[in-house]
CSV table of C-alpha atoms (C1' of nucleotides) in Angstrom, one decimal:
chain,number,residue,atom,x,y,z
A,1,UNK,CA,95.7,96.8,101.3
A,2,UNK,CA,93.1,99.2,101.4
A,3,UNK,CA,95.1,102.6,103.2
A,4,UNK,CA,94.1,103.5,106.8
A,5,UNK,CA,91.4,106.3,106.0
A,6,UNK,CA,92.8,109.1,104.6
A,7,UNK,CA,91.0,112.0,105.0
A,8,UNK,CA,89.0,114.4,102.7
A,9,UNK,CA,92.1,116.6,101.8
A,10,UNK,CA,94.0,114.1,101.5
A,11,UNK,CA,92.3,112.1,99.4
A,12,UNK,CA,92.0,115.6,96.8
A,13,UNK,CA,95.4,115.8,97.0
A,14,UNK,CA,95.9,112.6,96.3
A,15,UNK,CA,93.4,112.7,93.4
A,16,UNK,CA,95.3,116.0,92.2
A,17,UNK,CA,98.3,114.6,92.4
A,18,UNK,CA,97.3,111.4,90.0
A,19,UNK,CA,95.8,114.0,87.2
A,20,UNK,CA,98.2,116.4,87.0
A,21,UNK,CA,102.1,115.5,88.1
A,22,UNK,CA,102.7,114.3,84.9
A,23,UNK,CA,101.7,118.1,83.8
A,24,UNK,CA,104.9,119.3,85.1
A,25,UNK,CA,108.0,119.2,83.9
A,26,UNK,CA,110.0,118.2,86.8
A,27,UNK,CA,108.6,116.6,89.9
A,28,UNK,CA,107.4,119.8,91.6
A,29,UNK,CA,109.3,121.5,94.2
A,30,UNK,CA,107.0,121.5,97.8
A,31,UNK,CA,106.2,125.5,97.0
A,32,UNK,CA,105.5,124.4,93.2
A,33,UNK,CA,103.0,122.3,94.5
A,34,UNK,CA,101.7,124.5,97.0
A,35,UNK,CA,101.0,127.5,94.3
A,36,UNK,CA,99.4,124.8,92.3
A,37,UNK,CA,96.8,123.5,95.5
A,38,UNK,CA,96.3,127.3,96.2
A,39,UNK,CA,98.3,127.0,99.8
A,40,UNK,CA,100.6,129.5,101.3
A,41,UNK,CA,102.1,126.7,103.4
A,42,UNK,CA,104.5,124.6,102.8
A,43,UNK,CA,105.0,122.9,105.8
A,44,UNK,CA,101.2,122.1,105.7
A,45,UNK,CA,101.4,120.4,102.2
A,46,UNK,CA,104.3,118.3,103.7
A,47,UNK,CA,102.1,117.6,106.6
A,48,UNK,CA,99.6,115.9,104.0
A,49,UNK,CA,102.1,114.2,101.6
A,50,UNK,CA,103.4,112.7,104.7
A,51,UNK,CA,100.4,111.2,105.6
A,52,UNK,CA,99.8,110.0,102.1
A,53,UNK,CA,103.5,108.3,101.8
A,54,UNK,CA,102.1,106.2,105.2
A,55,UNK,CA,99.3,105.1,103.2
A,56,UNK,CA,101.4,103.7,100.6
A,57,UNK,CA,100.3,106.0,98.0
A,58,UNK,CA,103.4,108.4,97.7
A,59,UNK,CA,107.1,107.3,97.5
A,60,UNK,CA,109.2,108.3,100.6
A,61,UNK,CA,111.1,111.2,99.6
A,62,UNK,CA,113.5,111.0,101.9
A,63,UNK,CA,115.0,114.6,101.9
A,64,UNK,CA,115.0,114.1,98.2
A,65,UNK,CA,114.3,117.2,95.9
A,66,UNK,CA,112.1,117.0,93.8
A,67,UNK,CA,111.4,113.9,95.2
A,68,UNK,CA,107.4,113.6,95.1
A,69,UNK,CA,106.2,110.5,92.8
A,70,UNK,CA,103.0,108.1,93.3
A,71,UNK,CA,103.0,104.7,94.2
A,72,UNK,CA,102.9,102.8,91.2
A,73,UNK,CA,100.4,100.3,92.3
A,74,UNK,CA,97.1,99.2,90.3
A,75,UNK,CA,94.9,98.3,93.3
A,76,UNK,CA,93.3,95.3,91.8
A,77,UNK,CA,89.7,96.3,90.9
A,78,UNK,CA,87.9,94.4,94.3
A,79,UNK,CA,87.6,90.5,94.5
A,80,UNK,CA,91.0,89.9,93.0
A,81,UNK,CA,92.8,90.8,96.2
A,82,UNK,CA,95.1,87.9,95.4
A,83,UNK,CA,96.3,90.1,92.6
A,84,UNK,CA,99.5,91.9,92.7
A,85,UNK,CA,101.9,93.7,89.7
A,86,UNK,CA,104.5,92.3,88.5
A,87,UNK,CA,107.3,95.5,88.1
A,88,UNK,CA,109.6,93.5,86.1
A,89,UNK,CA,113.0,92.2,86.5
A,90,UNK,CA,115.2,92.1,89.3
A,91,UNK,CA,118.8,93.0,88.7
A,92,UNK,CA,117.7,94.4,85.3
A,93,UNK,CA,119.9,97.9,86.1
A,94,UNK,CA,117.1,100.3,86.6
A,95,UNK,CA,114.6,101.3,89.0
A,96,UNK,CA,111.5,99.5,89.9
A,97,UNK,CA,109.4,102.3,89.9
A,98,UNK,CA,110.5,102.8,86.5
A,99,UNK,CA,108.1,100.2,84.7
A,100,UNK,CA,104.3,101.1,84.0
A,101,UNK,CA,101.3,99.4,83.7
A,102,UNK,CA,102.5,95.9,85.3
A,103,UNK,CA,101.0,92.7,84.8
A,104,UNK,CA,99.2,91.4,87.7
A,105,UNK,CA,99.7,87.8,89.0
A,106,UNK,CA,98.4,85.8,91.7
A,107,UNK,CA,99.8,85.7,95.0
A,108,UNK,CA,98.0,83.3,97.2
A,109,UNK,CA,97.4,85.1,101.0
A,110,UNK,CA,100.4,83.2,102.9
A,111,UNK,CA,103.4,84.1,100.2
A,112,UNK,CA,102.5,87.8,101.5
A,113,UNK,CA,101.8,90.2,103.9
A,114,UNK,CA,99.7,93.0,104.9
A,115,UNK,CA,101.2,95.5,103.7
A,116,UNK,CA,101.5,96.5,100.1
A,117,UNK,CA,103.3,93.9,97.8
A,118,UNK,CA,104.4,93.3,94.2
A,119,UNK,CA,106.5,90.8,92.3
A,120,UNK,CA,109.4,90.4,90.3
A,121,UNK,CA,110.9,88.2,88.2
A,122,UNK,CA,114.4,87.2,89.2
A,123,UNK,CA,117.4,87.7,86.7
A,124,UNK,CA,121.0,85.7,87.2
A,125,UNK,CA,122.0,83.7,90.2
A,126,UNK,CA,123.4,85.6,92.8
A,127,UNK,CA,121.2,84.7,95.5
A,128,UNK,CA,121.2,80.2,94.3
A,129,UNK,CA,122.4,79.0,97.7
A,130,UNK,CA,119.1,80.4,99.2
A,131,UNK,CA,117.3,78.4,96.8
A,132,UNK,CA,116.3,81.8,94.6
A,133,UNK,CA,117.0,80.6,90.3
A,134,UNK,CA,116.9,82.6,87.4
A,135,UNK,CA,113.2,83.0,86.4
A,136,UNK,CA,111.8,82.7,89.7
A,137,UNK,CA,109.0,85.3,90.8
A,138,UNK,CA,109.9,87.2,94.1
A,139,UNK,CA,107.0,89.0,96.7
A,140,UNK,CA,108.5,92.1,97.5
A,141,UNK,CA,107.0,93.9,100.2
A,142,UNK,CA,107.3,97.7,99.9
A,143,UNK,CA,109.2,99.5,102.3
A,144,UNK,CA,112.5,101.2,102.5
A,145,UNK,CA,113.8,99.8,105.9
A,146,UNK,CA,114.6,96.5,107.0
A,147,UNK,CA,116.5,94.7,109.6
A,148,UNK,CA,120.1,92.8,109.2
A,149,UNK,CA,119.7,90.0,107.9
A,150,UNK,CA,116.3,90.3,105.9
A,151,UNK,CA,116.4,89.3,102.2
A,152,UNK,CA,115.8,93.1,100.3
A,153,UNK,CA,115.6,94.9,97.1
A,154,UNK,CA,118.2,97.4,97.5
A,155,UNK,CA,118.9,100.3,94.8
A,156,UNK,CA,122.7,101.5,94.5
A,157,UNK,CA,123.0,104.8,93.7
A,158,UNK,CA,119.9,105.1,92.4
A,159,UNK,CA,120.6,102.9,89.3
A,160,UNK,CA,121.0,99.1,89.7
A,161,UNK,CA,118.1,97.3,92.0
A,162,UNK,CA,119.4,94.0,93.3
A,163,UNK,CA,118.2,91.4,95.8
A,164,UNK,CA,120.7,90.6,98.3
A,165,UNK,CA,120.9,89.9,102.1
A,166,UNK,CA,121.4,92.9,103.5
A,167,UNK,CA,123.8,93.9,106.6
A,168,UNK,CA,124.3,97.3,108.1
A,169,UNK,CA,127.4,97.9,110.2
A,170,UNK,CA,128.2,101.5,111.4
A,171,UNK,CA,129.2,103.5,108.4
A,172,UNK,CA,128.8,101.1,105.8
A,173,UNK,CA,126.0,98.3,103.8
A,174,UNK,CA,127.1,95.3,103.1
A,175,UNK,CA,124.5,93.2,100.4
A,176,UNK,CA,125.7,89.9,100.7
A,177,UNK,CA,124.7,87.4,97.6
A,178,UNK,CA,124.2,83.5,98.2
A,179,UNK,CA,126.5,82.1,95.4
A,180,UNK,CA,129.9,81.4,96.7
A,181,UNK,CA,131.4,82.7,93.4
A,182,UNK,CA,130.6,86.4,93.9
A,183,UNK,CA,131.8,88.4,96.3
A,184,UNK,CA,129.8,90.5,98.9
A,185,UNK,CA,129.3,94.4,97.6
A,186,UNK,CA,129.8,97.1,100.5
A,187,UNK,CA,128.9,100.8,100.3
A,188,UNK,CA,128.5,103.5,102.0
A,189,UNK,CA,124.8,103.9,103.7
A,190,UNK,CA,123.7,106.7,101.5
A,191,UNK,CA,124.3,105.1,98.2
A,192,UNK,CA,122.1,102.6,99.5
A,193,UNK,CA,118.5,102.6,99.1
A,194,UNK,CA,116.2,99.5,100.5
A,195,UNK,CA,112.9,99.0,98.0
A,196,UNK,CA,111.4,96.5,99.5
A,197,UNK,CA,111.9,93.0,101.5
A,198,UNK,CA,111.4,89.8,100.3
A,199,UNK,CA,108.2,88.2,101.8
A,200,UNK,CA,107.6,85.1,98.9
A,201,UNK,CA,108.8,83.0,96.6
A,202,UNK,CA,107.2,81.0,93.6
A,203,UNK,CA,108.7,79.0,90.8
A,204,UNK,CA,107.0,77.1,88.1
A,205,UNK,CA,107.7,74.0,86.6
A,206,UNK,CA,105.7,73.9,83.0
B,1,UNK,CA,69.0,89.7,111.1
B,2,UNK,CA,68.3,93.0,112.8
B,3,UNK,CA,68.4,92.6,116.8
B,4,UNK,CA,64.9,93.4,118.0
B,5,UNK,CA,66.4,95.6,120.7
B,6,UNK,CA,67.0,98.3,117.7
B,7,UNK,CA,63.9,100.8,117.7
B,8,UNK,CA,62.0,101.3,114.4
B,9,UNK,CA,63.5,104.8,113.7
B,10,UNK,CA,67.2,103.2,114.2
B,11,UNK,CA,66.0,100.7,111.6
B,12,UNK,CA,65.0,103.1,109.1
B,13,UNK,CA,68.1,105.1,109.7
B,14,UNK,CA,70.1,101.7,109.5
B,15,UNK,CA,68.2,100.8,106.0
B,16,UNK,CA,68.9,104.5,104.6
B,17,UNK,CA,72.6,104.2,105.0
B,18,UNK,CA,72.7,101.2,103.6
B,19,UNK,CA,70.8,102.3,100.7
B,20,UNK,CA,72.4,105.8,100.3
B,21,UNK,CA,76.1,105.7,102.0
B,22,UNK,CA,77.5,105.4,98.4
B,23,UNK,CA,76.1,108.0,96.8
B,24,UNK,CA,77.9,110.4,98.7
B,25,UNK,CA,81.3,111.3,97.4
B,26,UNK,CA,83.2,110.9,100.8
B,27,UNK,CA,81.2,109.5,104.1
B,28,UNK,CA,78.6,112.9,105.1
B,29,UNK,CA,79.0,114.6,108.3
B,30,UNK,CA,76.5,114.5,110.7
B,31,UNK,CA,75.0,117.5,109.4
B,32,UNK,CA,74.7,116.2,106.3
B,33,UNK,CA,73.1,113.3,107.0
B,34,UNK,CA,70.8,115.2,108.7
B,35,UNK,CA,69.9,117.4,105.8
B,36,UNK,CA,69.5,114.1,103.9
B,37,UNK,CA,67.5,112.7,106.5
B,38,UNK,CA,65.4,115.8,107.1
B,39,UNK,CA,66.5,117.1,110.3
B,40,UNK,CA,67.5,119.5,112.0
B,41,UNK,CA,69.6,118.7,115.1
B,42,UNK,CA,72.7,116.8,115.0
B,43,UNK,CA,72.9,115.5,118.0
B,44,UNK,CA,69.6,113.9,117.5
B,45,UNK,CA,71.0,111.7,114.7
B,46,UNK,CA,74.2,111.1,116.6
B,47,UNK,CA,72.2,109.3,119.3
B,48,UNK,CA,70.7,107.2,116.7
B,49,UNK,CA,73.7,106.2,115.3
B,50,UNK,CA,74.9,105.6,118.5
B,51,UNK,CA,72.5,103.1,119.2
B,52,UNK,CA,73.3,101.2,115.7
B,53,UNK,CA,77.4,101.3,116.1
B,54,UNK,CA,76.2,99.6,120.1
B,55,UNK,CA,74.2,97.0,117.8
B,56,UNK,CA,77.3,96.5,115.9
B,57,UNK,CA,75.9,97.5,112.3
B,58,UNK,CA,78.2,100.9,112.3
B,59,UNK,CA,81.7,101.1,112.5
B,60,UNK,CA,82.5,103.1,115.7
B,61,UNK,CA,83.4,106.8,114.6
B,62,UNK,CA,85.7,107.9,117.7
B,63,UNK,CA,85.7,111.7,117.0
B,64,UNK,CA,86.8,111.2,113.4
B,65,UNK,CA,85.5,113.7,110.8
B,66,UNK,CA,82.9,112.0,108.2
B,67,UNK,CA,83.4,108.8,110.0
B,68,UNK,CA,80.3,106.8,109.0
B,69,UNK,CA,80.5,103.8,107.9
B,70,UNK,CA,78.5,100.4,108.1
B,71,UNK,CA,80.1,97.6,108.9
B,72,UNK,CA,81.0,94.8,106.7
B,73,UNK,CA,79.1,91.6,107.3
B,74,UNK,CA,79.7,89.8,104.3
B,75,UNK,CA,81.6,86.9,104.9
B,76,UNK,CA,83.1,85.1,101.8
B,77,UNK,CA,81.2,81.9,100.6
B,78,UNK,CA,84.2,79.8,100.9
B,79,UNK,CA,83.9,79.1,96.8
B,80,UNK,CA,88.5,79.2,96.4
B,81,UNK,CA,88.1,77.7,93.3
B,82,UNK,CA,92.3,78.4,93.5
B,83,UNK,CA,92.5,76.1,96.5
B,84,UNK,CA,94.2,72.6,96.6
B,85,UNK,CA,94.9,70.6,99.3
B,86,UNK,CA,97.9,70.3,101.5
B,87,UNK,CA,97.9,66.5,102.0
B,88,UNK,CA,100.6,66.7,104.3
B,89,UNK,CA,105.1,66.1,104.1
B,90,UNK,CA,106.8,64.8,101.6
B,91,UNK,CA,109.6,62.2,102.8
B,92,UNK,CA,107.4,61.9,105.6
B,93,UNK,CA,107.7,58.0,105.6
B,94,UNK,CA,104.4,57.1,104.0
B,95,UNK,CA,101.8,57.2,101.0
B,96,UNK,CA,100.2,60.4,100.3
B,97,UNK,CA,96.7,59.0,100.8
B,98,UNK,CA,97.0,58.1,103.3
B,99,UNK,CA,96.3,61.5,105.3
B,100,UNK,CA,92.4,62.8,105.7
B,101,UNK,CA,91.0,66.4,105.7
B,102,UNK,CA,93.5,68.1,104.2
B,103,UNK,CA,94.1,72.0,104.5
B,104,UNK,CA,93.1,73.7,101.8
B,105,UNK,CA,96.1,76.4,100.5
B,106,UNK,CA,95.8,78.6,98.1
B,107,UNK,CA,97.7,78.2,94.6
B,108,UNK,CA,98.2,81.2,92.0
B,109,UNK,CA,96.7,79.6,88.6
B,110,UNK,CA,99.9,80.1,87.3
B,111,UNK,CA,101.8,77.7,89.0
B,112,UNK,CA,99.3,74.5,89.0
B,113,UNK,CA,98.2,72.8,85.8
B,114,UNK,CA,94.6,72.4,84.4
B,115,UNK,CA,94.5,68.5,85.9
B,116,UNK,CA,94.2,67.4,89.4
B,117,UNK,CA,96.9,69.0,91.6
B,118,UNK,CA,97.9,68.7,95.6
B,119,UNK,CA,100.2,70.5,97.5
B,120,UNK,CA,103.1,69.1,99.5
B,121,UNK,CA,105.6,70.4,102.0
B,122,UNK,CA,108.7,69.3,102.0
B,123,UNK,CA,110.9,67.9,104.5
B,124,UNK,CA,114.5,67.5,104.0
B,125,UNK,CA,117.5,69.0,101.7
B,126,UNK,CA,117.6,66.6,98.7
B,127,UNK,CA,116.6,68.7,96.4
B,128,UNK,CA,118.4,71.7,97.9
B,129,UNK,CA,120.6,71.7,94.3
B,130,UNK,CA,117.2,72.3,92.3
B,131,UNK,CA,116.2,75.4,94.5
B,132,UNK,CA,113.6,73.5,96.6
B,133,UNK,CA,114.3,73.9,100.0
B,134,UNK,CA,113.2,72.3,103.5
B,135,UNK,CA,110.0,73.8,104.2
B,136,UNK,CA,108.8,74.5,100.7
B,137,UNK,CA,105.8,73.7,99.6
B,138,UNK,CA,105.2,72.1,96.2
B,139,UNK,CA,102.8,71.8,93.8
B,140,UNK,CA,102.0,68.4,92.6
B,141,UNK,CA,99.4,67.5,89.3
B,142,UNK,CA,98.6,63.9,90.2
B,143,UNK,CA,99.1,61.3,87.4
B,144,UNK,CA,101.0,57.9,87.5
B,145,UNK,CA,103.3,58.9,84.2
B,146,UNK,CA,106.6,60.6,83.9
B,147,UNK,CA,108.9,61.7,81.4
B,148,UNK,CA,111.9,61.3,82.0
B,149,UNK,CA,113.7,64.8,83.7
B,150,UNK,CA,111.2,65.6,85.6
B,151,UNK,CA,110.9,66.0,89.1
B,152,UNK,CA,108.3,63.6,90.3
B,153,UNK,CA,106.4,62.3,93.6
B,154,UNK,CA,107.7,58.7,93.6
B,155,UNK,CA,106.1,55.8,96.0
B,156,UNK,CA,108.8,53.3,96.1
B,157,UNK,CA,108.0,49.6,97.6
B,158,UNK,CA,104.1,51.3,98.9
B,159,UNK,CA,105.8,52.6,101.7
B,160,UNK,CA,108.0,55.8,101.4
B,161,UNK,CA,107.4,59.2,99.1
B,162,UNK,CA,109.6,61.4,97.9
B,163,UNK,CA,110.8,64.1,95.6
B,164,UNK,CA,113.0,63.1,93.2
B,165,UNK,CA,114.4,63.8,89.3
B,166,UNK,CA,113.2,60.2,87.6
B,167,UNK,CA,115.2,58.6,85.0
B,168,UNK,CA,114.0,55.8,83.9
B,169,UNK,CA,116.4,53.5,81.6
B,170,UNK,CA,115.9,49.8,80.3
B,171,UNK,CA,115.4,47.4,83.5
B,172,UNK,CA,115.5,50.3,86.3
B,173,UNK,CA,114.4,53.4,87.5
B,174,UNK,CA,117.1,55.7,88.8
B,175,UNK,CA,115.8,58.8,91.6
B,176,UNK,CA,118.2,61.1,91.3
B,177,UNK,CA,118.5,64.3,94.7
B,178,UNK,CA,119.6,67.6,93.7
B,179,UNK,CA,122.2,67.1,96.6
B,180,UNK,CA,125.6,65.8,95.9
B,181,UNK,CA,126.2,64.7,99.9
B,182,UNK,CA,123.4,62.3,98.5
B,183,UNK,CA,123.6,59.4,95.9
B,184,UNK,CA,121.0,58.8,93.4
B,185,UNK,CA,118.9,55.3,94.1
B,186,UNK,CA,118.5,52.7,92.0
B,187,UNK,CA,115.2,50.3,91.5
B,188,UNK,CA,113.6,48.3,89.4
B,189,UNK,CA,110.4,49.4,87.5
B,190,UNK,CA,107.7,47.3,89.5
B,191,UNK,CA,109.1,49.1,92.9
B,192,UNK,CA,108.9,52.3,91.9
B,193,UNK,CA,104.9,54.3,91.6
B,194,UNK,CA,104.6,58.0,90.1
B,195,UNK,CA,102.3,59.8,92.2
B,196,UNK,CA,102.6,63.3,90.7
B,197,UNK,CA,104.9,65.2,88.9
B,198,UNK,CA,105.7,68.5,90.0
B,199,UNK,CA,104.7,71.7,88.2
B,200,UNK,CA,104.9,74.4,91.2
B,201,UNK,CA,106.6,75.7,94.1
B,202,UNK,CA,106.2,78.4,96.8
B,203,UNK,CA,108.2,79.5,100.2
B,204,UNK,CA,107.3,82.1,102.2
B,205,UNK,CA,110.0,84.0,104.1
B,206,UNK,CA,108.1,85.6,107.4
C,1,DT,C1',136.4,121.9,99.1
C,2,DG,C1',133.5,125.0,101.5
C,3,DG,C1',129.9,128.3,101.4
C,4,DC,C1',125.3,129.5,100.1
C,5,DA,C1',120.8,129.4,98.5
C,6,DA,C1',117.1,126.4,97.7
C,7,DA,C1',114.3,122.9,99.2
C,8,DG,C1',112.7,119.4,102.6
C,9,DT,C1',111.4,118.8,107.7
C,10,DT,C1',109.7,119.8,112.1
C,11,DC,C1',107.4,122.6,115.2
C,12,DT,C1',103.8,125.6,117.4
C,13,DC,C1',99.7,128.2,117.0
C,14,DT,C1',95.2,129.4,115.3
C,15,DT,C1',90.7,128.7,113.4
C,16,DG,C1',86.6,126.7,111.8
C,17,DA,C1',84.4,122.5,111.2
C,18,DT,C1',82.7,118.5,113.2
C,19,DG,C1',81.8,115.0,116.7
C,20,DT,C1',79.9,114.5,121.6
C,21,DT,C1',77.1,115.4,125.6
C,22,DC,C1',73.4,117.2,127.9
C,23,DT,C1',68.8,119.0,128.9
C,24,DA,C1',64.2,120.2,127.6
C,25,DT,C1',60.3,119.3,124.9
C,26,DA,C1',57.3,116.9,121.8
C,27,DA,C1',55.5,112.7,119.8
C,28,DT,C1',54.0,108.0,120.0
C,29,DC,C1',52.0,104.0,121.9
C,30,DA,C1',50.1,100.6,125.2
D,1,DT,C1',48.2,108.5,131.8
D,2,DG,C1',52.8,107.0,132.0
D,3,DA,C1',56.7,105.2,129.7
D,4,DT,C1',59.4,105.1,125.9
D,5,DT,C1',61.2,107.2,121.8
D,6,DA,C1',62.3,111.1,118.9
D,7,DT,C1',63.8,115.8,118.1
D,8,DA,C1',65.7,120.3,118.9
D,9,DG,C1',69.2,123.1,120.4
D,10,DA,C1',72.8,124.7,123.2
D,11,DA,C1',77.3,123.9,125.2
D,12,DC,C1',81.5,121.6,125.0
D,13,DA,C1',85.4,118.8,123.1
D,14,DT,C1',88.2,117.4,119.5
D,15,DC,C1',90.3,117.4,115.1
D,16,DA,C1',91.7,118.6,110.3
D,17,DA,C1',93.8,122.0,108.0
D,18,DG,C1',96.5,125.8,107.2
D,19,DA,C1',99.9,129.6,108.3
D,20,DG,C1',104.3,130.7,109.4
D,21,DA,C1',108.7,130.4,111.6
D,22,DA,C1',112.9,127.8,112.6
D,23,DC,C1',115.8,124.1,111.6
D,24,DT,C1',118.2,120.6,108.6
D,25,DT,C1',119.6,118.7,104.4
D,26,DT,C1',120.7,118.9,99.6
D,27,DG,C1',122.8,120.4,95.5
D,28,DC,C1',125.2,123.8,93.1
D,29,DC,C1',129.0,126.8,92.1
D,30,DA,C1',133.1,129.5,92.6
DNA sequence: TGGCAAAGTTCTCTTGATGTTCTATAATCA
DNA sequence: TGATTATAGAACATCAAGAGAACTTTGCCA
């Protein structure tokens, strides 16, 4: 999914961003970032990481210090659109965004959608009744809201990504699993972060 | 190829961007173009290229900055080497031949084998135990041999085709459903025809 | 636990760059 | 010559980008 047209400054920023935020030693702060790019502005550079976090190339930092990291996301080098990463394993007790250079697997047009994907590889059996097994590859689209009911990736306190069903009541998540011998999780809504929501499923036989 | 209503300087305009759009770092302004192009008024050139986006060879640029851009014409040659086709339900009542033109889906190379393969969709919760749910489709590599354990496309008396796991002992052939509402069925040899043996399986959740 | 400073977010305003429209003039061609 | 096309240039409209202030949220620390 080629981004909607970002514009020049964006796209240097974007381009900075790639060659040197590994340079600091921390994520930088928004001023950090700002004495780096030369502005005087904060509120302008948030202006044009927002606009870069809609395209998909920036993580939501949601209030977050320190919160600006890229996209992890190898846009597969034209004619291989089909292509997406594969980020790991689900339910693995880290972070997606944690694993580098992902393998990339084919993901035929109708297991996904339009907006940017990726895959993972499904650990234990907590969601069996939906017909999800151990071993199965998962299309995850990326996006950190989602409606009750929808199948998501959801991070608990910023440690342990699971897939569940997800269900938010006032003041509290509920992640529901499909395997009548475990128990439905609840927390409260900030501990709760959604990574993505399940879009496809593939299993293979061989 | 090019509409005869475009005048001969809006062709040679046309054929320079085509030529020359990518060796500009981002898409040129207007004035750019012009100093490429070797003149001197902007709104000249912006007539001209108003005439080519009315001919539909230049993306509309509604006020955006550097927003040049030819359109894309090239349609794919319909070469999906990935393709197989969806010859229709599976416990639908019937032999899998039986159904013409089939849609073509595409299948990741990862879940189909190196011989012959179709795709199914399936109907019914048989195999619901097994992860393969009503809905599914599955991927099928087309031979008339099984082992036994594996989940196989079986024809039984010409008529009726479904997804089952085959055992086959001495004298009979046993289909066993992943369903324990269902029993498994028991034939003898001569009734029972492989079709396929299945190697894949996708879902898609939106 | 509560306050405080730091950092993220939102907002308005300004400015220069850039796209758009218009008119007048020159060039081209039948 | 008359009609069409091409160009120049001015005037206008719009937008990207930045500055800076005010507000909100976070995280730290006593």
């Amino acid at each position: 999914m080629v981004p909607p047209t970002l514009t020049r400054r964006q796209q240097e920023i974007h381009e900075y961003l790639r060659e040197h935020l590994d340079d600091f030693p921390h994520p930088p702060t928004l001023d950090e970032l700002c004495d780096a790019l030369g502005l005087s502005s904060r509120g302008s550079l948030h202006k044009q990481i927002q606009a870069l976090i809609e395209a998909g190339l920036v993580e939501p930092m949601n209030n977050l210090r320190r919160g600006i990291r890229l996209v992890e996301e190898d846009m597969p080098p034209m004619g291989d659109s089909d292509a997406l990463p594969l980020y790991g394993y689900i339910a693995a007790g880290r972070p997606i965004e944690a694993i580098r250079n992902p393998e990339m697997i084919d993901v035929p047009a109708q297991l996904r959608s339009s907006k940017p994907c990726y895959v993972l590889e499904v650990r234990g059996d907590s969601m069996i009744e939906e017909g999800i097994l151990d071993g199965d590859w998962v299309v995850i689209e990326h996006r950190d809201q989602a409606r009750n009911g929808e199948i998501v990736v959801a991070l608990v306190d910023g440690e342990e990504a699971t897939l569940k069903r997800l269900e938010a009541k006032s003041g509290e998540v509920v992640l529901h699993p499909a395997n009548s011998s475990l128990a439905a999780m609840h927390y409260s809504p900030e501990r709760v972060q959604v990574q993505g929501v399940l879009v496809g499923q593939m299993r293979r036989y061989h």
